[in-house]
mmCIF file of C-alpha atoms in Angstrom:
data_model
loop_
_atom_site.group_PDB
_atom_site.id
_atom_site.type_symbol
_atom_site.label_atom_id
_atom_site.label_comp_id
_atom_site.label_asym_id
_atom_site.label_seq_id
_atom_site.Cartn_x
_atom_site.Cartn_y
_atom_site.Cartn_z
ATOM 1 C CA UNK A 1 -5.239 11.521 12.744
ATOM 2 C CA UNK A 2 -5.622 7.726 12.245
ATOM 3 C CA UNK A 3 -7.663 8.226 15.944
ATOM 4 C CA UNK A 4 -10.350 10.542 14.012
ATOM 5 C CA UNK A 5 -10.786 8.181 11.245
ATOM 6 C CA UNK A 6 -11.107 5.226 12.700
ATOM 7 C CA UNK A 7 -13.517 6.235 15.005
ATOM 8 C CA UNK A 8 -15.336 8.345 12.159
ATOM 9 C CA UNK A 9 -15.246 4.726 10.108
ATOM 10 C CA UNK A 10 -17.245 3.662 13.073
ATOM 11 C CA UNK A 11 -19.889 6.211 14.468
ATOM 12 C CA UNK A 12 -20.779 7.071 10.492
ATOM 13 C CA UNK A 13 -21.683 3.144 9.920
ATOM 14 C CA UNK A 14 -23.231 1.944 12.814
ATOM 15 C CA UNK A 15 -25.472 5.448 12.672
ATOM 16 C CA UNK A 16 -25.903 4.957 9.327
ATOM 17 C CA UNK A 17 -27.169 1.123 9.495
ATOM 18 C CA UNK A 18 -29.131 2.255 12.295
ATOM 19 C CA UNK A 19 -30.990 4.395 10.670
ATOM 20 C CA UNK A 20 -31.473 2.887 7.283
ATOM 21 C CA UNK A 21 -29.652 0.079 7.029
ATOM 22 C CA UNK A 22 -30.036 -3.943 8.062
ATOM 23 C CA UNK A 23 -29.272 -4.257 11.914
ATOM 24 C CA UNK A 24 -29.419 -7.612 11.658
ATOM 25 C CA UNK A 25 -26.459 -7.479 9.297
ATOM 26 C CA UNK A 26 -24.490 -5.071 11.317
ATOM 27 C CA UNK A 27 -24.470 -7.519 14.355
ATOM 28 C CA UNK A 28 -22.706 -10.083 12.072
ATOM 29 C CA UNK A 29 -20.484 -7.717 10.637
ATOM 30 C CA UNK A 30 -19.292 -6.602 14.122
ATOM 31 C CA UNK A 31 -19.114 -9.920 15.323
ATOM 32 C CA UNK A 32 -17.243 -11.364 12.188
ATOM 33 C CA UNK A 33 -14.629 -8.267 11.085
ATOM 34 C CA UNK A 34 -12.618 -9.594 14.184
ATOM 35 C CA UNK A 35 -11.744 -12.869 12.324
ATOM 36 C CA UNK A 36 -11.762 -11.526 8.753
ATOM 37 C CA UNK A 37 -8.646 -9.613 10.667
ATOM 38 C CA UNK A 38 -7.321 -12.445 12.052
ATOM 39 C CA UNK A 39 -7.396 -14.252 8.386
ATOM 40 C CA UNK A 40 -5.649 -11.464 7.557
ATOM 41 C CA UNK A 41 -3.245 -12.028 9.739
ATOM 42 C CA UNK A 42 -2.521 -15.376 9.147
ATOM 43 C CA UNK A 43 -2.015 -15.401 5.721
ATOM 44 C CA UNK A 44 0.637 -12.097 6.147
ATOM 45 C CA UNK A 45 2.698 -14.786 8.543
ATOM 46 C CA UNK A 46 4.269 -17.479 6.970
ATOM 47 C CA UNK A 47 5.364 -14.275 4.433
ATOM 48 C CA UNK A 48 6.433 -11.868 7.282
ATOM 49 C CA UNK A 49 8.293 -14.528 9.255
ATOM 50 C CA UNK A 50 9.767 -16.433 6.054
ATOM 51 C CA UNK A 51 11.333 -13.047 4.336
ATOM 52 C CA UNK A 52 12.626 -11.554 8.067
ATOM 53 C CA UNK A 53 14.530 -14.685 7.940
ATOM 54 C CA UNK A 54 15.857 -14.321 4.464
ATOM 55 C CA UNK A 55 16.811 -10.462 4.780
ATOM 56 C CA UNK A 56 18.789 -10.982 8.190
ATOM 57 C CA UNK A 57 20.787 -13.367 5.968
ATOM 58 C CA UNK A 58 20.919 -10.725 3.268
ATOM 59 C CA UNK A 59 21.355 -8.013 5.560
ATOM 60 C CA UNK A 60 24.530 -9.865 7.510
ATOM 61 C CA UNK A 61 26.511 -11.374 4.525
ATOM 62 C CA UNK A 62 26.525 -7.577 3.000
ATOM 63 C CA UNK A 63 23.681 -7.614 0.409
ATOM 64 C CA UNK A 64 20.820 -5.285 1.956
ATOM 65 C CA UNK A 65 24.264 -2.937 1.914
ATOM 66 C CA UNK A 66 24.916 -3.314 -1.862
ATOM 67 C CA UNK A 67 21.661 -2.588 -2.711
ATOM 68 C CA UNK A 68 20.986 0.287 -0.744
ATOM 69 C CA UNK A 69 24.734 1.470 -2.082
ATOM 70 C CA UNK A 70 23.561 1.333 -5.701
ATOM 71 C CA UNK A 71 20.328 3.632 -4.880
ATOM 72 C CA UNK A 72 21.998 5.231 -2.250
ATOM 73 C CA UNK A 73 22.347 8.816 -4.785
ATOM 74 C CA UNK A 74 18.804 9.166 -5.496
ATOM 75 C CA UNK A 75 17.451 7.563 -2.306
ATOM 76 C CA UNK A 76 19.857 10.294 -0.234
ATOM 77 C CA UNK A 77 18.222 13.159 -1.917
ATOM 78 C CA UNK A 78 14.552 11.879 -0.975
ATOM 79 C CA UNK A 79 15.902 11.068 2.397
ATOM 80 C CA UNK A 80 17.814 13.668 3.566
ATOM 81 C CA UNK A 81 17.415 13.382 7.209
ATOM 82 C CA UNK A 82 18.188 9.720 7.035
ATOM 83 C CA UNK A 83 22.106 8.527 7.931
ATOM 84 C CA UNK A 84 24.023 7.690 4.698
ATOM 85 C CA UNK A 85 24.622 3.990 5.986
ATOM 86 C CA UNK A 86 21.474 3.938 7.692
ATOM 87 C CA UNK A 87 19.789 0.434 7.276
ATOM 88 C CA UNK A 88 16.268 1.370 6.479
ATOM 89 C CA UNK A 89 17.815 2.610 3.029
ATOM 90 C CA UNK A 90 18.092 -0.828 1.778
ATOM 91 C CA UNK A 91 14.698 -1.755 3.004
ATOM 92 C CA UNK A 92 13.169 1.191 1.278
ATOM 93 C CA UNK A 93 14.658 -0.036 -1.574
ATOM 94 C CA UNK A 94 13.932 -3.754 -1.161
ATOM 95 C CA UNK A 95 10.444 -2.231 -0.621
ATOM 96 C CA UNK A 96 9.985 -0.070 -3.525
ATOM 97 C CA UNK A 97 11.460 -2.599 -6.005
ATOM 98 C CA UNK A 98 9.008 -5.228 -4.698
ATOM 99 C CA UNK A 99 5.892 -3.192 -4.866
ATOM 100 C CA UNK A 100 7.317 -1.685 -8.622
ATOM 101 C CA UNK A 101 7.040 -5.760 -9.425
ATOM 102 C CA UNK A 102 3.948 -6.274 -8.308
ATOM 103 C CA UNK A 103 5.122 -8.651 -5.351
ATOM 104 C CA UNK A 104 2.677 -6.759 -2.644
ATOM 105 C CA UNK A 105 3.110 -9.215 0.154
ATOM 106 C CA UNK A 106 6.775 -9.972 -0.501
ATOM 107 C CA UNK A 107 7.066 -6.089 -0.194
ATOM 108 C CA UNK A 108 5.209 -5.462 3.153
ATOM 109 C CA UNK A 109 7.804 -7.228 5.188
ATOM 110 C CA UNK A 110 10.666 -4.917 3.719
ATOM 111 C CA UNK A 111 8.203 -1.770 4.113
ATOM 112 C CA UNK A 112 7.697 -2.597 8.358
ATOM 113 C CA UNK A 113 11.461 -3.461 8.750
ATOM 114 C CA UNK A 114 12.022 0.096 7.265
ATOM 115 C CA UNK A 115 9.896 1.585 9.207
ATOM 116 C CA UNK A 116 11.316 -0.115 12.330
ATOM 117 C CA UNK A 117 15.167 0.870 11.327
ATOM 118 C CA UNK A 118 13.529 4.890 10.936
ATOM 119 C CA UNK A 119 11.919 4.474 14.526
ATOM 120 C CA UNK A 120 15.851 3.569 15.863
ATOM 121 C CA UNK A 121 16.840 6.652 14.713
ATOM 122 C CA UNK A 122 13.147 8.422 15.529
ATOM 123 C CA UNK A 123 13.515 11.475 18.213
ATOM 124 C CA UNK A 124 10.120 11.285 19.296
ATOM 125 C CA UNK A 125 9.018 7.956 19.371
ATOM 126 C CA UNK A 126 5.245 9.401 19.358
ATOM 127 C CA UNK A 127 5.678 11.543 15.919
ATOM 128 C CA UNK A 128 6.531 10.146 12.603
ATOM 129 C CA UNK A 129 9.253 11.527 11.391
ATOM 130 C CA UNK A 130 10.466 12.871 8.034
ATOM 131 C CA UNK A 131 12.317 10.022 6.583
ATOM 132 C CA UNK A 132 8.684 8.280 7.289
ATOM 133 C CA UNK A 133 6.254 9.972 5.928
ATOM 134 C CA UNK A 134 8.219 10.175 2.201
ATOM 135 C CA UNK A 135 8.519 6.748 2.695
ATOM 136 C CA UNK A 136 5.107 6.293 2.719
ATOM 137 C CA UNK A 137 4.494 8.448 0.363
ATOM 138 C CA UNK A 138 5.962 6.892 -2.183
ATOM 139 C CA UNK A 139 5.095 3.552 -0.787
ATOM 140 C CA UNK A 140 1.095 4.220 -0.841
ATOM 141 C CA UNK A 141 1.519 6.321 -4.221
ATOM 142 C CA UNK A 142 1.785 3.178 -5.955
ATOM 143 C CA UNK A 143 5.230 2.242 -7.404
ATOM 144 C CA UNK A 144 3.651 -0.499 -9.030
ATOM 145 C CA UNK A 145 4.639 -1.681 -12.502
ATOM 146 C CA UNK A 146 2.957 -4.491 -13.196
ATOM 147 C CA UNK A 147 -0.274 -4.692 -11.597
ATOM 148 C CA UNK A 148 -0.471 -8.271 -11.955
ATOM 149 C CA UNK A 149 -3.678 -8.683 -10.478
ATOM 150 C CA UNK A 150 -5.682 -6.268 -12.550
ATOM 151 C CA UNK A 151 -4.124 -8.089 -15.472
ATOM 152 C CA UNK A 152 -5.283 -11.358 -14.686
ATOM 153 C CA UNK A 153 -8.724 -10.057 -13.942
ATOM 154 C CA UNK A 154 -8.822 -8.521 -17.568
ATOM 155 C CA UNK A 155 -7.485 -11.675 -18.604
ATOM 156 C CA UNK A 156 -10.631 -13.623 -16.736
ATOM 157 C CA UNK A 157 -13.376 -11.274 -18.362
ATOM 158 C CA UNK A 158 -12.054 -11.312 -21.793
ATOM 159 C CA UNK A 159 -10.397 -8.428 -22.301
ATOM 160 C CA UNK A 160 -8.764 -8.638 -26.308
ATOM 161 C CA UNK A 161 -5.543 -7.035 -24.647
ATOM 162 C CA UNK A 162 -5.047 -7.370 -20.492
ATOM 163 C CA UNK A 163 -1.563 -5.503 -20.871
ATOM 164 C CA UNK A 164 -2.827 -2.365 -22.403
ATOM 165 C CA UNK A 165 -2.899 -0.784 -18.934
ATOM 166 C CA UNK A 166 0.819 -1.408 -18.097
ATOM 167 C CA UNK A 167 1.903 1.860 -19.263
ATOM 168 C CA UNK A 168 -1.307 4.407 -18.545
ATOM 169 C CA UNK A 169 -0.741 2.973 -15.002
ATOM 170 C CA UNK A 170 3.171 3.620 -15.108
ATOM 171 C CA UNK A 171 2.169 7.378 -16.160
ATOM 172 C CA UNK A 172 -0.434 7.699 -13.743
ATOM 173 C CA UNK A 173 1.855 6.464 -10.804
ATOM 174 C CA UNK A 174 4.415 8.318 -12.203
ATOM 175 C CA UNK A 175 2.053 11.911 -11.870
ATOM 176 C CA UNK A 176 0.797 10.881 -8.089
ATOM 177 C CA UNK A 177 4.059 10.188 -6.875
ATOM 178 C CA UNK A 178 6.057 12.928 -8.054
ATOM 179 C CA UNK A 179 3.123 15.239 -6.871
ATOM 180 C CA UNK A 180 2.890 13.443 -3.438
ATOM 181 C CA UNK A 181 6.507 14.206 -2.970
ATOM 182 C CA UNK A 182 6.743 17.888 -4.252
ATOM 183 C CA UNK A 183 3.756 18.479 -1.923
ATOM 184 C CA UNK A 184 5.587 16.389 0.897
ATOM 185 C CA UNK A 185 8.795 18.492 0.247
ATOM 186 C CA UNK A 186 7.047 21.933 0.774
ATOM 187 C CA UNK A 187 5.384 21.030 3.607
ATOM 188 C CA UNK A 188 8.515 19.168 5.408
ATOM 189 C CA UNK A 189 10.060 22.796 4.581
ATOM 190 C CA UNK A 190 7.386 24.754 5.637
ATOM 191 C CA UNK A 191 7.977 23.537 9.314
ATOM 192 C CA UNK A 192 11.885 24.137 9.663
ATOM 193 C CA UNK B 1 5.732 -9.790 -17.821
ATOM 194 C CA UNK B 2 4.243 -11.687 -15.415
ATOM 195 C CA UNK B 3 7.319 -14.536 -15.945
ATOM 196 C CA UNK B 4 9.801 -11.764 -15.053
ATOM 197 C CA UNK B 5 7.684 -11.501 -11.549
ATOM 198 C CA UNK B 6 7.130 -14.730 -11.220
ATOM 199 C CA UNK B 7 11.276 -15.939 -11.382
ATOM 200 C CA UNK B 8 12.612 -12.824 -9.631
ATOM 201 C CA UNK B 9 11.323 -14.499 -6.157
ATOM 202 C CA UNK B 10 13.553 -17.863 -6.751
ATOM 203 C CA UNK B 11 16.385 -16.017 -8.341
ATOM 204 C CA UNK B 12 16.570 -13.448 -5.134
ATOM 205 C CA UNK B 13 16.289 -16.407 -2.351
ATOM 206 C CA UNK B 14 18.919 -18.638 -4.772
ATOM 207 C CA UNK B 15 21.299 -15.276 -4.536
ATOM 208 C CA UNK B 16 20.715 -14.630 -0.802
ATOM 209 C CA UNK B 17 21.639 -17.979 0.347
ATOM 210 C CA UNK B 18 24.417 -18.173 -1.839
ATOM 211 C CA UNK B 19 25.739 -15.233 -0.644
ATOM 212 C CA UNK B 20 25.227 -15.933 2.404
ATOM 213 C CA UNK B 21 27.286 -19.553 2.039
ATOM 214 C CA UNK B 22 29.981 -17.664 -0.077
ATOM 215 C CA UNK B 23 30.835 -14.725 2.965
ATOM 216 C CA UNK B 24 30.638 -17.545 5.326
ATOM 217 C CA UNK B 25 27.246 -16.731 7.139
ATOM 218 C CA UNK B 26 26.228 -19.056 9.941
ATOM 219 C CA UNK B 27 23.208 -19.119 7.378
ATOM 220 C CA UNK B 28 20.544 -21.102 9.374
ATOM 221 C CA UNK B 29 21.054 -19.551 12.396
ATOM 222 C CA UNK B 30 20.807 -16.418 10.924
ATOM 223 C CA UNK B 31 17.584 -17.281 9.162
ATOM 224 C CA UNK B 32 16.253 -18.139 12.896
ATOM 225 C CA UNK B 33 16.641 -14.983 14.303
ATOM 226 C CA UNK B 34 15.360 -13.009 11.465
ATOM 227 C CA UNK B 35 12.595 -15.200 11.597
ATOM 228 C CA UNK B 36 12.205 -14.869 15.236
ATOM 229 C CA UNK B 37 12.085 -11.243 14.955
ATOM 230 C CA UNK B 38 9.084 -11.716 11.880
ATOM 231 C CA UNK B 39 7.255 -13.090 14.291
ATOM 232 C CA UNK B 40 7.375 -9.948 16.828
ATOM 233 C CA UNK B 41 6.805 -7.657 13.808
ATOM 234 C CA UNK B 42 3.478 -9.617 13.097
ATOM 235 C CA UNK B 43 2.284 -9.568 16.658
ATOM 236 C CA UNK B 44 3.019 -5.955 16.559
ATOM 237 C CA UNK B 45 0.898 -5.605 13.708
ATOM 238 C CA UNK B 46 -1.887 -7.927 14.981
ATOM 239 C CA UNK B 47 -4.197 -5.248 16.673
ATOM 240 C CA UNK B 48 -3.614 -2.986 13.852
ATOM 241 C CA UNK B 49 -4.984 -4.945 11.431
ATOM 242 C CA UNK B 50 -8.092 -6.326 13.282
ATOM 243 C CA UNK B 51 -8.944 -2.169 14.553
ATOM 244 C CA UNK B 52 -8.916 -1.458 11.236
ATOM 245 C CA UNK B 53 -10.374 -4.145 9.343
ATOM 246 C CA UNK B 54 -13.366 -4.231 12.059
ATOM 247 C CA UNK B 55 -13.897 -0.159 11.274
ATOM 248 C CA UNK B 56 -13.556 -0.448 7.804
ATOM 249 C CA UNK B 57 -15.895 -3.324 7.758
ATOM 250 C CA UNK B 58 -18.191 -1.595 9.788
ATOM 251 C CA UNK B 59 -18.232 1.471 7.581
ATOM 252 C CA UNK B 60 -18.660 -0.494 3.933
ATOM 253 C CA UNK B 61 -20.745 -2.834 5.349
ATOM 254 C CA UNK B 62 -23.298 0.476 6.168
ATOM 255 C CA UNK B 63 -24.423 0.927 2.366
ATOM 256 C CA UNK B 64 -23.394 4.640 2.621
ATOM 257 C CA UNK B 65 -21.316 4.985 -0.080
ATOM 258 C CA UNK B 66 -24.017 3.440 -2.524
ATOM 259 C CA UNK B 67 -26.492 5.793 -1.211
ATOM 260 C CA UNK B 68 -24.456 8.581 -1.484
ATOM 261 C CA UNK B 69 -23.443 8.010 -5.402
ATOM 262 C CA UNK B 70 -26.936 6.998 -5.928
ATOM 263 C CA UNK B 71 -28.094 10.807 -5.112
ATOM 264 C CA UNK B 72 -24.746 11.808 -6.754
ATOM 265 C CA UNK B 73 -25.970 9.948 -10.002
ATOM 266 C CA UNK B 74 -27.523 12.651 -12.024
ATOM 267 C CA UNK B 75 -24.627 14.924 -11.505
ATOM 268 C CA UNK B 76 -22.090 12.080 -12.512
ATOM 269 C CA UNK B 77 -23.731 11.229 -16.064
ATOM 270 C CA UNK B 78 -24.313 14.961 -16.918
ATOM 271 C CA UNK B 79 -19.956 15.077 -16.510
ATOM 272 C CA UNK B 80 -20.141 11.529 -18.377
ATOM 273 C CA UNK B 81 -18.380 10.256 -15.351
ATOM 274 C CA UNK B 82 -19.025 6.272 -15.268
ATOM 275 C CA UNK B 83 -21.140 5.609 -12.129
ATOM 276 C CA UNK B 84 -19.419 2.648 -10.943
ATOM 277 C CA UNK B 85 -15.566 4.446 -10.939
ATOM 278 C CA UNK B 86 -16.675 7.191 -8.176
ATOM 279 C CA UNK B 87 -17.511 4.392 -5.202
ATOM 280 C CA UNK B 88 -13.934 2.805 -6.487
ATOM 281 C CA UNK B 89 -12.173 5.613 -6.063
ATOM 282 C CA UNK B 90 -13.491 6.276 -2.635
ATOM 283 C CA UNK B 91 -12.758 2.860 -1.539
ATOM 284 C CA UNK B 92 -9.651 1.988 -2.818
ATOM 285 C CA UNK B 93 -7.552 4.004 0.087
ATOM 286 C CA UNK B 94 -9.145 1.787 2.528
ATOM 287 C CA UNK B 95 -9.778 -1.235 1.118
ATOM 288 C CA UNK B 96 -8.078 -3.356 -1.859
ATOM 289 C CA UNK B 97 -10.618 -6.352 -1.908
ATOM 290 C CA UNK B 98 -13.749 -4.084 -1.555
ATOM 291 C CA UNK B 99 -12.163 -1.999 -4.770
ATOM 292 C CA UNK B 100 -11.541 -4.853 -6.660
ATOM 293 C CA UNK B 101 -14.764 -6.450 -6.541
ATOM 294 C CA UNK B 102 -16.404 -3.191 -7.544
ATOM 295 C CA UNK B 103 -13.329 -2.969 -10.473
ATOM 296 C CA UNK B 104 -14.654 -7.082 -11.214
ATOM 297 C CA UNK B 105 -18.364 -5.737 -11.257
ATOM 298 C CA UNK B 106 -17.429 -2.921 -13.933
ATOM 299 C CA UNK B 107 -15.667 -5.686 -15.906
ATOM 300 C CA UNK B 108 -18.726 -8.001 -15.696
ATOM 301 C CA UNK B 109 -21.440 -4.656 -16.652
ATOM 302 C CA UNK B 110 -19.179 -3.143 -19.108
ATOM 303 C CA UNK B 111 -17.012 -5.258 -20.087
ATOM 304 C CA UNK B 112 -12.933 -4.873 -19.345
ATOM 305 C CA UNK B 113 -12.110 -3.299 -22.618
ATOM 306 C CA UNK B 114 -14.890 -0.452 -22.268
ATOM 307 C CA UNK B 115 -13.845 2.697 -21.002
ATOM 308 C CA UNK B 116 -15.196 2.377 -17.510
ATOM 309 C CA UNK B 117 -13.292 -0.597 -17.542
ATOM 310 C CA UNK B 118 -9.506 0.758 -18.483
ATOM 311 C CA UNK B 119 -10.291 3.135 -16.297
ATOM 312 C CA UNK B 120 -10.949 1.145 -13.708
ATOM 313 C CA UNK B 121 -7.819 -1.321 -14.278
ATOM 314 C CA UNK B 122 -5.851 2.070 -14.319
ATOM 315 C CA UNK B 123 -7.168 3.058 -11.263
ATOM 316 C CA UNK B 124 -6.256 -0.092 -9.765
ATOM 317 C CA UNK B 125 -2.798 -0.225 -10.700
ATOM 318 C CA UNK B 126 -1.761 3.313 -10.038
ATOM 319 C CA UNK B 127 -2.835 3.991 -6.121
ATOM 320 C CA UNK B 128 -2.683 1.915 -3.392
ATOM 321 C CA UNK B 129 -4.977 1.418 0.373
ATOM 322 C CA UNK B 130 -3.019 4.636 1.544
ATOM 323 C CA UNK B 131 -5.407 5.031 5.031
ATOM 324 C CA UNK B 132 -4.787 1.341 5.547
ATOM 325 C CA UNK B 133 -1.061 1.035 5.122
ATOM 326 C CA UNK B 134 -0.873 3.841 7.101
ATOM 327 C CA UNK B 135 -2.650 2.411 10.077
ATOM 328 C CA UNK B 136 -0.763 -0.983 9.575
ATOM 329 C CA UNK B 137 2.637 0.980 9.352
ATOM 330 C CA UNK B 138 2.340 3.753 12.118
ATOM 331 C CA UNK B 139 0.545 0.841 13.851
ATOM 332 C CA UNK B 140 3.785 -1.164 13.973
ATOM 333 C CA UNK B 141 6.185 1.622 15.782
ATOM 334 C CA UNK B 142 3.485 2.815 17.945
ATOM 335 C CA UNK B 143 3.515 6.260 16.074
ATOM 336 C CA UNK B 144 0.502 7.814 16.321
ATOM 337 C CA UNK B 145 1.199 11.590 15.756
ATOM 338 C CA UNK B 146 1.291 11.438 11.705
ATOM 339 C CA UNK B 147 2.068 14.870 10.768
ATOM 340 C CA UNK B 148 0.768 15.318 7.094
ATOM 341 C CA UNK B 149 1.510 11.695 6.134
ATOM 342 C CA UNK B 150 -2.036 11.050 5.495
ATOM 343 C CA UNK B 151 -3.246 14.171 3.425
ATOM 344 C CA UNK B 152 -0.174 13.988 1.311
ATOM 345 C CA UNK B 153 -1.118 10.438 0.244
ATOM 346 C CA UNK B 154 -4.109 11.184 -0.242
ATOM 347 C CA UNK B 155 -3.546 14.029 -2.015
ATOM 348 C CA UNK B 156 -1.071 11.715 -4.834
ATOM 349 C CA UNK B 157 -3.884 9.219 -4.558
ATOM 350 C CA UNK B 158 -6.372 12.002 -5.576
ATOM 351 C CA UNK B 159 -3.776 13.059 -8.709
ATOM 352 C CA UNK B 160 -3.185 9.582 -9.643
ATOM 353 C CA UNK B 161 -7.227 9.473 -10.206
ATOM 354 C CA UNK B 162 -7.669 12.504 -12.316
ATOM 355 C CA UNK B 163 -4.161 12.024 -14.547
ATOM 356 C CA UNK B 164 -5.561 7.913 -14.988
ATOM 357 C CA UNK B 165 -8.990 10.034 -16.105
ATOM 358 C CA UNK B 166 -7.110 11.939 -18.634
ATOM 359 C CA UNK B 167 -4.881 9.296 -19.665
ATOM 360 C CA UNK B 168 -7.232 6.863 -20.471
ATOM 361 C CA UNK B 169 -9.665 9.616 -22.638
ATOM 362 C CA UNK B 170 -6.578 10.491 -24.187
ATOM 363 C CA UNK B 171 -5.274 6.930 -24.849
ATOM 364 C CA UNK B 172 -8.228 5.428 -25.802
ATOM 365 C CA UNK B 173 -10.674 8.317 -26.273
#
């Protein structure tokens, strides 16, 4: 899938410029994407390297446990395939709770440890498995709470109240997830 | 609010290495390897991120997507639709910077209290870059069979547009 995109992404713009666009531009922006994605990089580093630090301390003195103990009802009946004491539980939830805060790059780390704890357990280490793909689910379908930077940007341009979109966007996120998982739960069905 | 977020990060690292101290944790050391491994993760991760930022780029960078909406335009303001939300919406799976400077150019035109505006801020807060998290995810653990991952978030991303469209007429009319 990602294969077909990506190279969609690509033939559709560089045809596209081609044909009506600058090609002067598209040179640079072939040339420069490269280290746009190593900026990227770089600034997901210190972040990724400082909090895999902090959560192997969390995760050995017991922690990462208690958490994923205290969500461990709800999170087993969204994860059914997953162990009860599997590890990726508490990362989920470390996840989740980050991104509901509006702490997006304190909550990536958490998200690709996850995903590295579901790959342990992974049959196929070529197909995502269940556990996975309701992770990210729920993940991409925005668990955000406080989407601290829209609010500052309302803030920026004025806006007479910058929090009045707290809780439209709470019942928004609340309608995509639920129907991203009830469509995720018929189809995981479907194929058993 | 945004003092809740902004002490929850020093309270969490304060409990962690207290806890740490208090079950007798060789604490540093600890901290080292996890570290250590960080640093795998993010070299995992590294040709991920370039492939798709250098697509994405690629494809934004084309003008399409203006074209397209500016043929769609007619069509959009007979449904009342603002103009500027449509191009969001079809960006924001792939891109959170290239969403919010079209949700900062809505603000600027229309002002962040108009309805284009909530909407917009709505938007924002309630999906996420689904196709790139994806990637950067899958991209990690070398998964590249995705099942129905991608439709399905797409598909709450797609739900998450039209209920913030009825929310916000509703809530603010």
């Amino acid at each position: 899938m990602i294969n077909k995109i990506w190279g969609l992404f690509i033939l559709i713009g560089i045809v596209f410029t081609l044909l009506f666009g600058e090609v002067s531009n598209l040179n640079d922006t072939i040339l420069t994407s490269a280290s746009g994605g190593v900026k990227m990089v770089l600034e997901l580093l210190p972040i990724l390297v400082l909090w895999s630090g902090l959560m192997k301390i969390a995760e050995k003195s017991g922690v990462l446990e208690s958490i994923s103990k205290v969500f461990r009802p709800l999170l087993g009946k969204l994860f059914p395939s997953l162990k009860r004491d599997s590890k990726a539980l508490g990362y989920i939830t470390s996840n989740i709770v980050a991104n509901a805060l509006g702490l997006g790059s304190a909550a990536t780390p958490f998200g690709l440890k996850a995903m590295e704890e579901m790959q342990k357990e992974n049959q196929d280490k070529k197909v995502a498995s269940d556990g996975m793909i309701t992770f990210l689910v729920l993940n991409t379908s925005g668990v955000t709470i406080i989407p601290t930077t829209v609010i500052a940007l309302r803030l920026m341009h004025g806006s007479a109240n910058p929090e009045e979109i707290i809780l439209p966007a709470i019942l928004a996120t609340l309608c995509s997830s639920v129907a991203g998982l009830t469509l995720d739960y018929f189809r995981r069905r479907k194929r058993k | 609010m945004s003092t809740i977020s902004k002490i929850i990060i020093p309270l969490f690292v304060l409990f962690v290495v207290f806890y740490g101290m208090k079950k007798k944790v060789l604490i540093y050391d600890t901290f080292l390897d996890g570290a250590k491994e960080g640093l795998v993760t993010a070299f995992h991760i590294f040709p991920s991120i370039i492939a798709m930022v250098f697509a994405i780029n690629v494809f934004l960078n084309s003008g399409i997507l203006e074209t397209f909406f500016q043929i769609l335009s007619p069509v959009l303001s007979f449904f009342q639709i603002p103009l500027s939300i449509l191009p969001m919406a079809f960006v924001r799976p792939i891109s959170g910077t290239a969403s919010l400077a079209i949700m900062n150019d809505i603000f600027i035109k229309l002002g962040p209290d108009s309805f284009a505006g909530r909407l917009a801020s709505v938007i924002q807060g309630c999906t996420d870059t689904t196709i790139y998290v994806l990637a950067l995810y899958f991209g990690s653990i070398k998964i590249n069979k995705t099942r129905h991952a991608l439709s399905t978030g797409l598909f709450a991303d797609f739900v998450g547009i039209v209920a913030s469209f009825l929310i916000v007429s509703f809530l603010f009319g």
